[in-house]
């Protein structure tokens, strides 16, 4: 399984079930200019049950084995141990 596959697996198996009001994924964009071999960034956009579009910044720090996420454009991030 590639790193990108593991990142997507984590998003869909671990992160999404924790999101309040999640209804469906709109898109998942890999942010190449902010990513490196050990650090992966994504913009994850989804629709809520109230038909609102929400974007999150999701960062995978593979060296520290942590994932952080928060609202796109905000400096507030929640960090968790990466459990792949």
mmCIF file of C-alpha atoms in Angstrom:
data_model
loop_
_atom_site.group_PDB
_atom_site.id
_atom_site.type_symbol
_atom_site.label_atom_id
_atom_site.label_comp_id
_atom_site.label_asym_id
_atom_site.label_seq_id
_atom_site.Cartn_x
_atom_site.Cartn_y
_atom_site.Cartn_z
ATOM 1 C CA UNK A 1 0.000 0.000 0.000
ATOM 2 C CA UNK A 2 1.476 3.398 -0.979
ATOM 3 C CA UNK A 3 1.695 6.380 1.382
ATOM 4 C CA UNK A 4 -1.130 8.152 -0.463
ATOM 5 C CA UNK A 5 -3.288 5.021 -0.174
ATOM 6 C CA UNK A 6 -2.551 4.869 3.569
ATOM 7 C CA UNK A 7 -3.432 8.559 3.941
ATOM 8 C CA UNK A 8 -6.716 8.058 2.123
ATOM 9 C CA UNK A 9 -7.408 4.911 4.127
ATOM 10 C CA UNK A 10 -6.874 6.860 7.352
ATOM 11 C CA UNK A 11 -9.167 9.657 6.183
ATOM 12 C CA UNK A 12 -12.006 7.370 5.207
ATOM 13 C CA UNK A 13 -11.691 4.781 7.986
ATOM 14 C CA UNK A 14 -10.656 6.886 10.996
ATOM 15 C CA UNK A 15 -11.259 10.607 10.455
ATOM 16 C CA UNK A 16 -14.596 10.756 8.661
ATOM 17 C CA UNK A 17 -16.504 8.747 11.301
ATOM 18 C CA UNK A 18 -15.400 11.389 13.844
ATOM 19 C CA UNK A 19 -16.760 14.343 11.847
ATOM 20 C CA UNK A 20 -20.039 15.778 13.066
ATOM 21 C CA UNK A 21 -22.698 16.158 10.398
ATOM 22 C CA UNK A 22 -20.642 14.475 7.652
ATOM 23 C CA UNK A 23 -22.824 13.444 4.714
ATOM 24 C CA UNK A 24 -20.554 12.855 1.710
ATOM 25 C CA UNK A 25 -17.116 13.644 0.345
ATOM 26 C CA UNK A 26 -16.861 16.381 -2.258
ATOM 27 C CA UNK A 27 -13.124 16.057 -3.026
ATOM 28 C CA UNK A 28 -9.712 15.210 -1.655
ATOM 29 C CA UNK A 29 -6.858 17.319 -3.022
ATOM 30 C CA UNK A 30 -3.191 16.489 -2.474
ATOM 31 C CA UNK A 31 -1.190 19.688 -1.861
ATOM 32 C CA UNK A 32 2.130 18.870 -3.491
ATOM 33 C CA UNK A 33 3.856 22.214 -2.829
ATOM 34 C CA UNK A 34 3.421 21.807 0.952
ATOM 35 C CA UNK A 35 4.195 18.094 1.037
ATOM 36 C CA UNK A 36 7.434 16.135 1.220
ATOM 37 C CA UNK A 37 8.460 12.506 1.584
ATOM 38 C CA UNK A 38 7.602 12.481 5.302
ATOM 39 C CA UNK A 39 4.954 15.199 5.409
ATOM 40 C CA UNK A 40 1.716 15.015 3.394
ATOM 41 C CA UNK A 41 -0.924 17.741 3.110
ATOM 42 C CA UNK A 42 -4.453 17.486 1.788
ATOM 43 C CA UNK A 43 -7.488 19.682 1.413
ATOM 44 C CA UNK A 44 -10.486 17.535 2.281
ATOM 45 C CA UNK A 45 -13.862 18.985 1.303
ATOM 46 C CA UNK A 46 -17.155 17.427 2.322
ATOM 47 C CA UNK A 47 -20.878 18.138 2.495
ATOM 48 C CA UNK A 48 -22.664 18.224 5.847
ATOM 49 C CA UNK A 49 -26.133 16.909 6.590
ATOM 50 C CA UNK A 50 -27.260 20.578 6.504
ATOM 51 C CA UNK A 51 -25.958 20.857 2.901
ATOM 52 C CA UNK A 52 -23.013 23.069 3.866
ATOM 53 C CA UNK A 53 -19.644 22.641 2.174
ATOM 54 C CA UNK A 54 -16.759 22.299 4.675
ATOM 55 C CA UNK A 55 -13.022 22.244 3.886
ATOM 56 C CA UNK A 56 -10.361 20.877 6.206
ATOM 57 C CA UNK A 57 -6.586 20.994 6.047
ATOM 58 C CA UNK A 58 -5.279 17.513 6.860
ATOM 59 C CA UNK A 59 -1.552 17.010 7.515
ATOM 60 C CA UNK A 60 0.212 13.683 7.955
ATOM 61 C CA UNK A 61 3.573 13.861 9.744
ATOM 62 C CA UNK A 62 4.979 10.413 9.051
ATOM 63 C CA UNK A 63 8.208 10.911 11.044
ATOM 64 C CA UNK A 64 6.317 11.803 14.213
ATOM 65 C CA UNK A 65 3.441 9.484 13.293
ATOM 66 C CA UNK A 66 0.802 12.174 13.816
ATOM 67 C CA UNK A 67 -2.148 13.490 11.866
ATOM 68 C CA UNK A 68 -3.445 17.034 12.309
ATOM 69 C CA UNK A 69 -6.601 18.564 10.893
ATOM 70 C CA UNK A 70 -8.564 21.760 11.169
ATOM 71 C CA UNK A 71 -10.707 24.185 9.214
ATOM 72 C CA UNK A 72 -9.142 25.351 5.953
ATOM 73 C CA UNK A 73 -7.624 28.813 6.447
ATOM 74 C CA UNK A 74 -7.474 28.526 10.235
ATOM 75 C CA UNK A 75 -4.405 28.072 12.400
ATOM 76 C CA UNK A 76 -6.362 25.881 14.821
ATOM 77 C CA UNK A 77 -5.497 22.220 14.348
ATOM 78 C CA UNK A 78 -6.361 19.074 16.263
ATOM 79 C CA UNK A 79 -3.554 16.489 16.424
ATOM 80 C CA UNK A 80 -3.764 12.726 16.975
ATOM 81 C CA UNK A 81 -1.364 9.804 17.003
ATOM 82 C CA UNK A 82 -1.344 8.268 13.544
ATOM 83 C CA UNK A 83 -2.729 4.747 13.848
ATOM 84 C CA UNK A 84 -2.511 3.089 10.439
#
